[in-house]
Structure formats: C-alpha cells, structure tokens
Short mmCIF file of C-alpha atoms and ligand atoms in Angstrom, two decimals:
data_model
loop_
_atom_site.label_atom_id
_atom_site.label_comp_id
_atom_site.label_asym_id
_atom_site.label_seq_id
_atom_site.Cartn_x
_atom_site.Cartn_y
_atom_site.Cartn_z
CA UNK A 141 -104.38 67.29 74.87
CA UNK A 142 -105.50 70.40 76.18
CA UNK A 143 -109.08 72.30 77.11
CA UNK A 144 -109.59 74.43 74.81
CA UNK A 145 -112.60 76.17 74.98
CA UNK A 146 -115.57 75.76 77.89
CA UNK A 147 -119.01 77.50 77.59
CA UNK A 148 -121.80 77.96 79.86
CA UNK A 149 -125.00 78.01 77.90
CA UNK A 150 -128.12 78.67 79.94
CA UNK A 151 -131.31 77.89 78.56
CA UNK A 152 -134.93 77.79 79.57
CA UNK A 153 -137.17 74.80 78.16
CA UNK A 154 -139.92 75.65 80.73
CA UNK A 155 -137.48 75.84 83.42
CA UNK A 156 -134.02 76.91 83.69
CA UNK A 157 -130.85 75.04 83.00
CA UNK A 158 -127.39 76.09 83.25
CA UNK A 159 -125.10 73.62 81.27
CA UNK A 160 -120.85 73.94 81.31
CA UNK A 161 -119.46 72.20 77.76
CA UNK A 162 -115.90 71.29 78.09
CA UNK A 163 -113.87 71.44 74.31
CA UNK A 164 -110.95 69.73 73.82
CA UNK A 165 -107.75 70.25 71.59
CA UNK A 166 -108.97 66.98 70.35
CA UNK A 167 -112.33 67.72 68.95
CA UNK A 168 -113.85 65.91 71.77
CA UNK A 169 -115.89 67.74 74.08
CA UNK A 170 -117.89 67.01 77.65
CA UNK A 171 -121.08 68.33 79.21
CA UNK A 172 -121.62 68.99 82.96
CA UNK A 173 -124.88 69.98 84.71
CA UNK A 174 -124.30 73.25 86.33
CA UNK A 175 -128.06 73.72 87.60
CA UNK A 176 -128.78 75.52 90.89
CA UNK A 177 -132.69 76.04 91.16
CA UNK A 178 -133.41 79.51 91.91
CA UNK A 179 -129.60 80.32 91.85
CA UNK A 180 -128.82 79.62 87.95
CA UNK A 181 -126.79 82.83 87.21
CA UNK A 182 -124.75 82.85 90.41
CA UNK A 183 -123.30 79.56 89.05
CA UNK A 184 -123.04 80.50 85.45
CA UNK A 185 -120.74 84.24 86.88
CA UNK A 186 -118.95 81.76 89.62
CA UNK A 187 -117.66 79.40 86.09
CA UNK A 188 -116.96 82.25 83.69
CA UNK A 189 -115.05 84.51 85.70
CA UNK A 190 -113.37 82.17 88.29
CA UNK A 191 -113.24 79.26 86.99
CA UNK A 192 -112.82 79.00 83.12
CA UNK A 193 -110.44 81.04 82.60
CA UNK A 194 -107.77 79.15 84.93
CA UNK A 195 -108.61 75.57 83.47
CA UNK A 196 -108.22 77.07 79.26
CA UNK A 197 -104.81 74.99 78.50
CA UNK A 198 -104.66 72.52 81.18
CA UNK A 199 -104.60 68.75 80.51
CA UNK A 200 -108.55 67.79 80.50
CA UNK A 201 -107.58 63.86 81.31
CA UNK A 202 -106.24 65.34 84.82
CA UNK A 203 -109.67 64.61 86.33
CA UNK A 204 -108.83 64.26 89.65
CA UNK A 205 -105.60 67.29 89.88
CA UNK A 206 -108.28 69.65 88.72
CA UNK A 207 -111.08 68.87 90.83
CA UNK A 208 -108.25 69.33 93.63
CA UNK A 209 -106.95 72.49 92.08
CA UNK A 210 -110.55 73.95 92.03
CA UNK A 211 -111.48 72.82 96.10
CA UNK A 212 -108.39 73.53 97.52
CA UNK A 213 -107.27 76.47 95.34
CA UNK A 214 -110.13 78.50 95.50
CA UNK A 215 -109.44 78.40 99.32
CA UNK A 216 -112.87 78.73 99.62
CA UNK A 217 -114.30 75.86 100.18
CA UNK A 218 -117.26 74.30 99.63
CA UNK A 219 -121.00 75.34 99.56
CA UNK A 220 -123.41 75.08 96.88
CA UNK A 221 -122.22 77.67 94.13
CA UNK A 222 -119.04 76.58 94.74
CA UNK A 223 -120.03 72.71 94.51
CA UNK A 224 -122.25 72.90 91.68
CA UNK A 225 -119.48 74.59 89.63
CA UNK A 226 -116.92 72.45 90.54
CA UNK A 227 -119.55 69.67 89.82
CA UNK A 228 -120.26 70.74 86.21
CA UNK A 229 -116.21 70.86 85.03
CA UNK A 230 -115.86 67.20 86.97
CA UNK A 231 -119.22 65.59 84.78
CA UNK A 232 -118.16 67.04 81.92
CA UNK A 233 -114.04 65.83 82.06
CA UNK A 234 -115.86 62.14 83.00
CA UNK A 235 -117.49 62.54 79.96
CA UNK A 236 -114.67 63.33 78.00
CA UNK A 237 -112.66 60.56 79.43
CA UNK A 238 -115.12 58.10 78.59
CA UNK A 239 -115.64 59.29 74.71
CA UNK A 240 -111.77 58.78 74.89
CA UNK A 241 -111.46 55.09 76.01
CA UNK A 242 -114.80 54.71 73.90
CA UNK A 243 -116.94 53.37 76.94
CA UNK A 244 -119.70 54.64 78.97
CA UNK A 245 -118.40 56.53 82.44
CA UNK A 246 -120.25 53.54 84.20
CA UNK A 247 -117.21 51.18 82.81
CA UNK A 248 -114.41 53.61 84.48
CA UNK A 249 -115.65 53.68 87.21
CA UNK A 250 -115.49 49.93 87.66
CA UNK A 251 -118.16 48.51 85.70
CA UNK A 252 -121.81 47.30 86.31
CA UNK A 253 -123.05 46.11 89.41
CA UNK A 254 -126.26 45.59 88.40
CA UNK A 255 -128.68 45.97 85.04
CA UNK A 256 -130.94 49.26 85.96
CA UNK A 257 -131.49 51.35 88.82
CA UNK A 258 -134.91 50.88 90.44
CA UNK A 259 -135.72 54.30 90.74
CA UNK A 260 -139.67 56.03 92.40
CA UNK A 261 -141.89 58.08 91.00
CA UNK A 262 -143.91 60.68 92.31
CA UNK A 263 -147.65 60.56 92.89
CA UNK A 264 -149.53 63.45 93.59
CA UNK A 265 -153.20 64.72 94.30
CA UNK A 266 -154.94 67.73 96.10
CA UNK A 267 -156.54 65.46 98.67
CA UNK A 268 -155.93 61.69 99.37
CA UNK A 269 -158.15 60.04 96.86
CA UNK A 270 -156.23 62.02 94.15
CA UNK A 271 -153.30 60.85 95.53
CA UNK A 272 -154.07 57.12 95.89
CA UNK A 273 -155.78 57.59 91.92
CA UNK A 274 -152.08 58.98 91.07
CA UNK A 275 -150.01 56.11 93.10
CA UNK A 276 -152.25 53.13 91.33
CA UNK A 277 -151.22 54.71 87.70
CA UNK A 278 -148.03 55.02 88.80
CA UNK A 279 -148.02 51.18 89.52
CA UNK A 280 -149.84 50.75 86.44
CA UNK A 281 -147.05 52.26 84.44
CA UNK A 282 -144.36 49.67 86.22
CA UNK A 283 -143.02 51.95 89.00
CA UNK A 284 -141.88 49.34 91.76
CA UNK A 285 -141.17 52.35 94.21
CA UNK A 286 -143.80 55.37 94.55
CA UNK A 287 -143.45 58.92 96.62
CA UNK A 288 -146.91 59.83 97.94
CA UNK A 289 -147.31 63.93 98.40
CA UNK A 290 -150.48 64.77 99.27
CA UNK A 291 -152.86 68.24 99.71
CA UNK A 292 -153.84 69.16 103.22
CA UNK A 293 -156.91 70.33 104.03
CA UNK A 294 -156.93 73.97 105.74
CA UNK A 295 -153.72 74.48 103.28
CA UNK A 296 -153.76 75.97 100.17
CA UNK A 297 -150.29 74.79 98.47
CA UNK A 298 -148.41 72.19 99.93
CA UNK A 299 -144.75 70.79 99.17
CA UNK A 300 -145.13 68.38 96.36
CA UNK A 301 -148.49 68.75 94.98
CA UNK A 302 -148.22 69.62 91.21
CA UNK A 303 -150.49 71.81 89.39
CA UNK A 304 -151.33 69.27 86.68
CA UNK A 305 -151.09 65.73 87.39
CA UNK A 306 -148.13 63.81 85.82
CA UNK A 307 -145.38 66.46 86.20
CA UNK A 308 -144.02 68.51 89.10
CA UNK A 309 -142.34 71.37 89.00
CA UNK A 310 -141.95 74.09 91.89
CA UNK A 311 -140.06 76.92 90.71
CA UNK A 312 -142.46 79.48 89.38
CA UNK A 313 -141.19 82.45 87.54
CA UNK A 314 -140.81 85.83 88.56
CA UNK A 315 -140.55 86.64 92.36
CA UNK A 316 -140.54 83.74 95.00
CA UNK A 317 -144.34 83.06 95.98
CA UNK A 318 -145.13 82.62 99.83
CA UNK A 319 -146.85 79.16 100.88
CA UNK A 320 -148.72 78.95 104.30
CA UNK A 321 -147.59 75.96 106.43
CA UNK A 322 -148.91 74.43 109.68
CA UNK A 323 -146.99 71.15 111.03
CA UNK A 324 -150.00 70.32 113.04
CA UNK A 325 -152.88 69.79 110.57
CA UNK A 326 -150.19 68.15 108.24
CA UNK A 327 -149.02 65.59 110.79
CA UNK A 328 -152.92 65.04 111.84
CA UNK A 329 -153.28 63.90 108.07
CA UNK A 330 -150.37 61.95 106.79
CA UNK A 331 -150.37 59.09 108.48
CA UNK A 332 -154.26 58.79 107.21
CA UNK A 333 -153.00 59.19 103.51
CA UNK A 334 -150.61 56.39 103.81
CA UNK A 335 -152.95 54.01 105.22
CA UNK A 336 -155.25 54.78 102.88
CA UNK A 337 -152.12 54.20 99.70
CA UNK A 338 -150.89 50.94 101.96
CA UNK A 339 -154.78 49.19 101.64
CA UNK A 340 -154.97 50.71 97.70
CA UNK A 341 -151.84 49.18 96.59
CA UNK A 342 -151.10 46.10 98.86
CA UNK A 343 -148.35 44.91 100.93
CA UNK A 344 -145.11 44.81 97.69
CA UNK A 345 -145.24 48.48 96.84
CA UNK A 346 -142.23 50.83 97.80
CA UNK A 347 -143.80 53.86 99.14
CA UNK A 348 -141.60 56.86 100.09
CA UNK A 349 -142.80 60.66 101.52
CA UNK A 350 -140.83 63.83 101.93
CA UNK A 351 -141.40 66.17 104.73
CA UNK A 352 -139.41 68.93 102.82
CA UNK A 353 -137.19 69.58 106.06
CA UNK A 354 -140.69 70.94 107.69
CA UNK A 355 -140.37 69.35 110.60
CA UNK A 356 -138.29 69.54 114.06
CA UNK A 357 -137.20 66.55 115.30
CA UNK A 358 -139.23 65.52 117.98
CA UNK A 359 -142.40 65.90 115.62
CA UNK A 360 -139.90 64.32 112.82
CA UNK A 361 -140.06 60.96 115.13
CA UNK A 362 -143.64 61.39 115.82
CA UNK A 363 -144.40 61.35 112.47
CA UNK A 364 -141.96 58.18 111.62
CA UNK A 365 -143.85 56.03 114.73
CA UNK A 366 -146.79 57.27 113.25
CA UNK A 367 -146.17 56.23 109.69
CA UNK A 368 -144.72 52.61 110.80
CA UNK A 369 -147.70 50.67 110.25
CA UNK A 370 -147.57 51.54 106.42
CA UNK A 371 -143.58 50.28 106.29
CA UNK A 372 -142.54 52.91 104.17
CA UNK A 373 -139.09 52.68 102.08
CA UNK A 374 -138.21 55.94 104.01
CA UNK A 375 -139.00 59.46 104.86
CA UNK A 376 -137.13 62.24 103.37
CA UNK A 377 -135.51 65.43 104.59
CA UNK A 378 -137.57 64.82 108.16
CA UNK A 379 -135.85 67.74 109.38
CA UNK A 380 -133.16 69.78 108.37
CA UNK A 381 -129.94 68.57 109.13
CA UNK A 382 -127.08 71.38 109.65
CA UNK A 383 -127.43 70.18 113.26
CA UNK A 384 -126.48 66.30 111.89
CA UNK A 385 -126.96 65.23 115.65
CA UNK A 386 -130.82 66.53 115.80
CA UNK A 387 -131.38 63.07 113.54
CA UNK A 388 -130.28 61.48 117.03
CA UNK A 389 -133.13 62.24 118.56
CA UNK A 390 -135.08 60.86 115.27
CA UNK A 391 -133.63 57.66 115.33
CA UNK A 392 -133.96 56.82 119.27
CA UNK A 393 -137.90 57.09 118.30
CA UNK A 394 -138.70 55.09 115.19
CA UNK A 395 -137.85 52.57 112.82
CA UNK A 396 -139.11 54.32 109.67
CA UNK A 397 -136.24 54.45 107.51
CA UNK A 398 -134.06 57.88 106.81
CA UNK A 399 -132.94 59.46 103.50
CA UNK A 400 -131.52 63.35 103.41
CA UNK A 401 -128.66 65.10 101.79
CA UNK A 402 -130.42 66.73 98.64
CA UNK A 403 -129.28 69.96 99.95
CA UNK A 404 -125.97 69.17 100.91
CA UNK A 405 -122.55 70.18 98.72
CA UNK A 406 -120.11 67.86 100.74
CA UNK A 407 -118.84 64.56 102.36
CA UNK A 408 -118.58 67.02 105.51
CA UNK A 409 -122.17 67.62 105.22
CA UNK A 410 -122.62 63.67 106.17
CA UNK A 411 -119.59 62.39 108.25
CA UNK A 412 -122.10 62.49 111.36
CA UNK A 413 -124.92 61.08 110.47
CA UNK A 414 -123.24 58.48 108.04
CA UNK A 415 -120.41 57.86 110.98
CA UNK A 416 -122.98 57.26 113.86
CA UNK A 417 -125.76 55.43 110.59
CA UNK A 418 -128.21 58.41 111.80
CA UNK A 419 -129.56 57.91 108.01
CA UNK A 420 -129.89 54.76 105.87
CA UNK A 421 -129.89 56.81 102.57
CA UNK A 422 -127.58 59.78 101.13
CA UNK A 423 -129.50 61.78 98.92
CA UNK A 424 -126.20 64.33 97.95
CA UNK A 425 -126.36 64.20 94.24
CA UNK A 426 -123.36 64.52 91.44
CA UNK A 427 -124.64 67.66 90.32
CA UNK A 428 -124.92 69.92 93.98
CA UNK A 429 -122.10 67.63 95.97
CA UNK A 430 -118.87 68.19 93.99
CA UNK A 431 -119.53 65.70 90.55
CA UNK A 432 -118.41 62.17 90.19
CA UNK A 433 -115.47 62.62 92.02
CA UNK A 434 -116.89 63.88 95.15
CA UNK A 435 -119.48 61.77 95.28
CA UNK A 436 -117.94 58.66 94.94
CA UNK A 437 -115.80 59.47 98.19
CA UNK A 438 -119.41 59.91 99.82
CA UNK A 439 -120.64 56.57 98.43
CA UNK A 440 -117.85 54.72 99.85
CA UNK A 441 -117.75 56.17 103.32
CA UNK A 442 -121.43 55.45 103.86
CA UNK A 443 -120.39 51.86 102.57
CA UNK A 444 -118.68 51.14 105.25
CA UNK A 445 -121.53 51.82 107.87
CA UNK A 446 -124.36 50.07 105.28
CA UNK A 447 -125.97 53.24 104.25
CA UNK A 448 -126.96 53.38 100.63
CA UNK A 449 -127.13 55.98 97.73
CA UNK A 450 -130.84 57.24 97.67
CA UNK A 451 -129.68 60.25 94.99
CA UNK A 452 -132.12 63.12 94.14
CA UNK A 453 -133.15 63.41 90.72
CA UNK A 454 -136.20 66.14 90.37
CA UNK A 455 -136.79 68.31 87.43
CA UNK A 456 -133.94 70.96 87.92
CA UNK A 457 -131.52 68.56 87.76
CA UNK A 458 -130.75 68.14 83.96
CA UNK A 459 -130.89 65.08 81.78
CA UNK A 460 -127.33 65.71 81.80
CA UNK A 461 -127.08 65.32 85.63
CA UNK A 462 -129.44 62.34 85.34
CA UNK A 463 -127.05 60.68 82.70
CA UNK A 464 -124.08 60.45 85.31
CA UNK A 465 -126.50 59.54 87.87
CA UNK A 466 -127.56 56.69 85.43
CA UNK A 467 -123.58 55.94 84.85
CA UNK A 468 -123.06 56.26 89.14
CA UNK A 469 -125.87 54.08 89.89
CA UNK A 470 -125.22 51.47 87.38
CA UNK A 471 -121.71 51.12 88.91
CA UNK A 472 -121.84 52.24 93.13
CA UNK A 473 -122.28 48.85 95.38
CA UNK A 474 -124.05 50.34 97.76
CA UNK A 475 -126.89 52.30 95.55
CA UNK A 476 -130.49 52.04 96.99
CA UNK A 477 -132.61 53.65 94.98
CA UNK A 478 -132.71 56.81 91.99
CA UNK A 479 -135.47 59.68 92.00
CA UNK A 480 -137.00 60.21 88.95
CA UNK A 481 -138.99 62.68 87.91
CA UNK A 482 -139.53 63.05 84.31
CA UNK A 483 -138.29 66.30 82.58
CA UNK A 484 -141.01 67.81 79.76
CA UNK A 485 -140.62 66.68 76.60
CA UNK A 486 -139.13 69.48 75.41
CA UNK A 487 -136.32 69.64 77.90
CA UNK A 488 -135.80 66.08 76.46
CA UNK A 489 -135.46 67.57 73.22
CA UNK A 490 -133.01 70.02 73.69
CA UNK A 491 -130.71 66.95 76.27
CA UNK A 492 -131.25 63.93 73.88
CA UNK A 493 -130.42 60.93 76.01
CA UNK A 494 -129.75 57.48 75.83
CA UNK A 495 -131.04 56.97 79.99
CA UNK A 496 -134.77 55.24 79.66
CA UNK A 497 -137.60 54.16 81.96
CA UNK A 498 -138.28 50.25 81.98
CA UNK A 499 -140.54 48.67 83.92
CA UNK A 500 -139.50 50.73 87.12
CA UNK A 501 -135.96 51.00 86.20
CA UNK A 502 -133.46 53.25 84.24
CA UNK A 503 -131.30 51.70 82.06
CA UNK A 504 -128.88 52.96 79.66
CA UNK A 505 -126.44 50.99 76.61
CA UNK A 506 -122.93 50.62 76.48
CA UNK A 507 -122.47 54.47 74.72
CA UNK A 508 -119.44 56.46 75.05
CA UNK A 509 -118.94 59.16 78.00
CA UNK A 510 -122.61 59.96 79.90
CA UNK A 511 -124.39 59.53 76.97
CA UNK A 512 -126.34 62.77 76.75
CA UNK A 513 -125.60 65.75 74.37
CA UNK A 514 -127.60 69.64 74.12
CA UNK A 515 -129.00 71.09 70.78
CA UNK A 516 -128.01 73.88 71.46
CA UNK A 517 -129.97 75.79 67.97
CA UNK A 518 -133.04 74.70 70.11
CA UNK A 519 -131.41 75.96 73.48
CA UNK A 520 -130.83 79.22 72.28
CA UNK A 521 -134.63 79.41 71.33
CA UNK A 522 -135.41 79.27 75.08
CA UNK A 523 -133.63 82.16 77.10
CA UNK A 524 -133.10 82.60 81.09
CA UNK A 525 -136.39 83.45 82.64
CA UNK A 526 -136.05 85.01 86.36
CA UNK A 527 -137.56 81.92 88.61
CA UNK A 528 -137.93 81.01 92.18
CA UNK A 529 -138.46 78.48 94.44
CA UNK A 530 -141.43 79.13 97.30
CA UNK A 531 -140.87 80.38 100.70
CA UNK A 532 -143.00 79.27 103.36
CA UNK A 533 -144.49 81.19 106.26
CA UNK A 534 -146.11 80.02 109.51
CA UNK A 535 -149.42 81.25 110.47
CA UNK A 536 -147.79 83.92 112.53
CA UNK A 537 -146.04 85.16 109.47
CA UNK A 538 -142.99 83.41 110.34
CA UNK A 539 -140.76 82.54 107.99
CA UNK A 540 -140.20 78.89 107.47
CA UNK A 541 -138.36 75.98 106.11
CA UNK A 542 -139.79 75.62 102.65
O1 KDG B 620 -134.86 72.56 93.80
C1 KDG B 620 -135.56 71.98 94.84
C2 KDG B 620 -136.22 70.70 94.41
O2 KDG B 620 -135.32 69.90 93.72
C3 KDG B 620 -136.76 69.95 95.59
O3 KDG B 620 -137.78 70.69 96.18
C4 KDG B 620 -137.28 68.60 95.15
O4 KDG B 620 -137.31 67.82 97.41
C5 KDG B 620 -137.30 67.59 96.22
C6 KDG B 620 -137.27 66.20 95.80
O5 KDG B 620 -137.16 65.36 96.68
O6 KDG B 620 -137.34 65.93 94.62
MG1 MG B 621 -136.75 66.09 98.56
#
C-alpha cells in the first residue's frame, strides 16, 4: 500500500482551517488538522513543498518511521510550523490505520479507559454579573466543569470575552487589532468575580480561568493565593513558560492548581516543569505538539510524575483535531480534563462528526479511524480570509503578551 495522493485544502467557515487529506493506493484516505491560528498559509507552503512531495509512494501504515523521517530528517527540528505539519500527516495516517483494522483510533491505541471525557465550557460576560448569568446556563446545559473570563472595568477588550454570548472566537480578519492591558486593575478584580461564580453556583462546580500568559510570576502566585478560597480546578497559562523554571517561583506560593502547554510544539517544551511536577495539567494538544504520536510520549512522561492531560480544544482547532482528541482522551490513563468550545454550525457542516456533547462529556461510537470527514463542495464555498489574532499593549504602549 502506498500514499498516493495528499492535499491541503484550506477553507474558511467563519474562520480559517487548514486540513492535510492523506489518499491511499487503497482507496482509503485520512484527514489531519493542520490549523495554525493566524499562521494558516505558513503551514499549508511548509506541507506542499517540503513535505508532500517526499512522503508520495511511501508505505502510509509506517506511522511511526515517517513521523521519525519528518523530525529528524528535516534536521530542523521542532517549533510550531514544523509541529503542526508534522501533526496533520501523523492524524491523518492514525486515521487511515484505524479505517484499516475497522476500529476507532481510540482501540489502537489501547482501548477505553473510560466512557466520555468530562470536558469545560466557557462562560463569558462584559462584567461579572454577565459572567455568573453565562456560568449558571452553562450548568444548566450539563457542563460539570466551567471557565469563567470576565470584562474588566477601565478595559475595553479583554482575553476571553466574546462578542456575542455562546461562542468565542478571537481571530478577527484583516490586520491584527491592538488590545490595552493593565495586570493591576485585572488582578484587583478577579478574585471578586470568582467569589461572586463560587456563591452563584455552590461548592460541586469545576471552575477554571486563564490568565492568557499575562502575568509574571510573582503576580502569577499572587493571583493563585488570591483565588484559593474559590478552589478552582486550575489556572491556565499563569505566565508564559519558555523560562519552565519561572513556574518555580509559582508553585512555592500557592496551591491553586497549574495547567499550560497550549502553545507548546514539544515534549522538550515540558521535561521541566513535568520532571520537577511545576504543573498538574499539560495542555500541548495533537494538533500544535507533533499528532498522536508525539503526544502520547508527552502523556506518558507526565504519568509518571501524576500530571494529567488538560488538552486545549478552542475554535481553531478543527473538528478534525477534536476527533483525535476525542479518540486520545477516551484511551490516555492519565487524562484530566478536554476544552471544548463549540465550533459554528457551519464549521460542523463542512467536518461532520461522530464526537457529541452529553451531559458534560464528549463521547464518540465505536466508528472506524477518528471518525470525522470534510465536504469539501461546501469547503470550497468558503475561501482563505487574511485573519489575526490580537496583540496587546501596555499603557505605555508596550507591547505585551497577548
Ligand atoms: O489561537 C489561540 C487560541 O486558541 C487561544 O487564545 C485560546 O487560550 C485559549 C484557550 O484556552 O482556549
Ligand atoms: Mg488558553
């Protein structure tokens, strides 16, 4: 059996998704999420010209020689063009292995550990009543585990508040937009919000936040001692963690669980903080961190030092992304909890998926491979649109983490 054929088809169902489909010899054929917000076409011109045409003939059941072949070879290594493209080609071979035993990817990799994976929602309001309103529907609708974002007032735009309630999405089109930030008025007003959620939705509620790498570290444990009255499930990205040793200084201050890793593209990314438990969740996700293969490796070494899988699953990650994280999570012993944030309906459309919501978990059925395929007629109704993520400035003009 050889690969016969890949594309890359890039489409734009209200935000842009770059998509890597795998044909075999065989008829059968795999998809991969090759989605980099802000960075879609670097991607899609890293694929086509490096690496499609050296995998055209090779053995597509080789899953693990050609993830190999495509780290080490391309000498290289790492980062998150790199990663995400490698990523894509490993989903999609997964999913062609699976169609070819005729069992989901979850049953490869070793079967299920458990039924669904509890995953949290995101509620979100201009000002804290909105975002306590947003956090009770969110219960309402069966979420066990809830992120609370929140306006701040004396800020215009701040990380995580959507402009319509229900759906958040932060790339805008055209040019990257500049946010204000200030890390003082913020951490005068979070821990407020979450004592206000913690009294609105009782003591059984997961509640998560994610500081968006705003913070340094010493404020980063200020905030965490701050927040410890409210037990929350964690705090996200507290501060950004090139330096992996700066969540040291973190840890030595509070007991309010860690999560990070969305950003990062490999296990080196981690070995630190997972080594010397720094974190308790890894956030690196299938699609940005090397696929499957990659992350599994990243899963087990933060096994051994009881850190679980806390993966990232906003809106630019694809339904075809979330359909391996589905598969992963269903399977890894160690998982913790799955982001969710629902795609529009008619991204849904053009990924139909067999991954569902139920009663705060997402479940999938025994169906071949990932269990997600494009239409790509209605794909190719939605081209590439130019779109950026934010960039935030301090009120110096600074530039800042966004
Ligand atoms: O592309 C960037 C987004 O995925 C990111 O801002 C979302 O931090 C995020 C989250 O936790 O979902
Ligand atoms: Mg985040």
């Amino acid at each position: 059996m050889k690969i016969e054929r890949i594309d890359i088809i890039v489409t734009c169902p209200g935000r842009n998704f770059v998509t890597v489909k795998v044909v075999t010899s065989d008829g059968v054929h795999g998809l991969g999420d090759a989605t980099l917000n802000g960075r879609e076409l670097a991607v899609h011109a890293y694929l086509q010209e490096h690496v499609v045409p050296c995998l055209i003939g090779r053995d597509p059941r080789n899953i693990e020689d050609i993830w190999q072949y495509l780290y080490r070879g391309a000498y290289w290594r790492r980062g998150p063009v790199t990663m995400t493209a490698i990523a894509a080609i490993d989903m999609a071979l997964w999913d062609i292995k699976g169609k070819l035993a005729d069992m989901p990817v979850y049953q490869l990799l070793g079967g299920k550990s458990r039924d669904g994976l509890m995953v949290y929602g995101h509620a979100n309001g201009r000002d804290h009543a909105e975002a306590v309103d947003a956090v009770l529907k969110h219960q309402e609708e069966g979420y066990k585990a809830i992120r609370v974002q929140s306006g701040v007032p004396g800020l215009e735009k701040t990380y995580g508040v959507g402009k319509t309630q229900g759906y958040y999405e932060p790339a805008e089109k055209g040019l990257p937009p500049e946010e204000p930030w200030d890390t003082a008025l913020y951490l005068r007003h979070t821990p407020e919000l979450f004592r206000k959620v913690r009294e609105a939705v009782g003591p059984d509620a997961h509640l998560l936040h994610d500081a968006h790498h705003r913070l340094t570290p010493i404020e980063a444990a200020q905030l965490g001692k701050s927040l410890e009255p409210y037990r929350l499930f964690w705090i996200e990205d507290a501060t950004p963690a090139e330096n992996q040793e700066s969540f040291r200084l973190i840890r030595q201050h509070t007991t309010t669980p860690l999560a990070v890793g969305e950003v990062f593209n490999a296990i080196w990314d981690c070995n630190q903080l997972i080594r010397e438990q720094l974190v308790d969740y890894i956030r690196a996700t299938i699609v940005h961190a090397g696929g499957i293969t990659h992350v599994r490796r990243i899963a087990d070494y933060a096994a051994m030092y009881q850190v679980r899988t806390g993966f990232h699953g906003a809106t630019d990650l694809s339904p075809v992304c979330m359909a391996a994280a589905v598969n992963f999570g269903l399977w890894v012993p160690n998982f913790g909890i799955q982001e969710l944030m629902p795609h529009s309906p008619l991204t849904d459309a053009v990924f139909p998926h067999n991954y569902r919501f139920e009663q705060g978990y997402l479940v999938m059925d025994e169906v071949p491979g990932l269990g997600v395929e494009i239409d790509e007629t209605l794909a190719a109704q939605y081209p590439y649109e130019r779109a950026y993520l934010p960039v935030a400035r301090l009120r110096d003009g600074s530039m800042w983490n966004w």
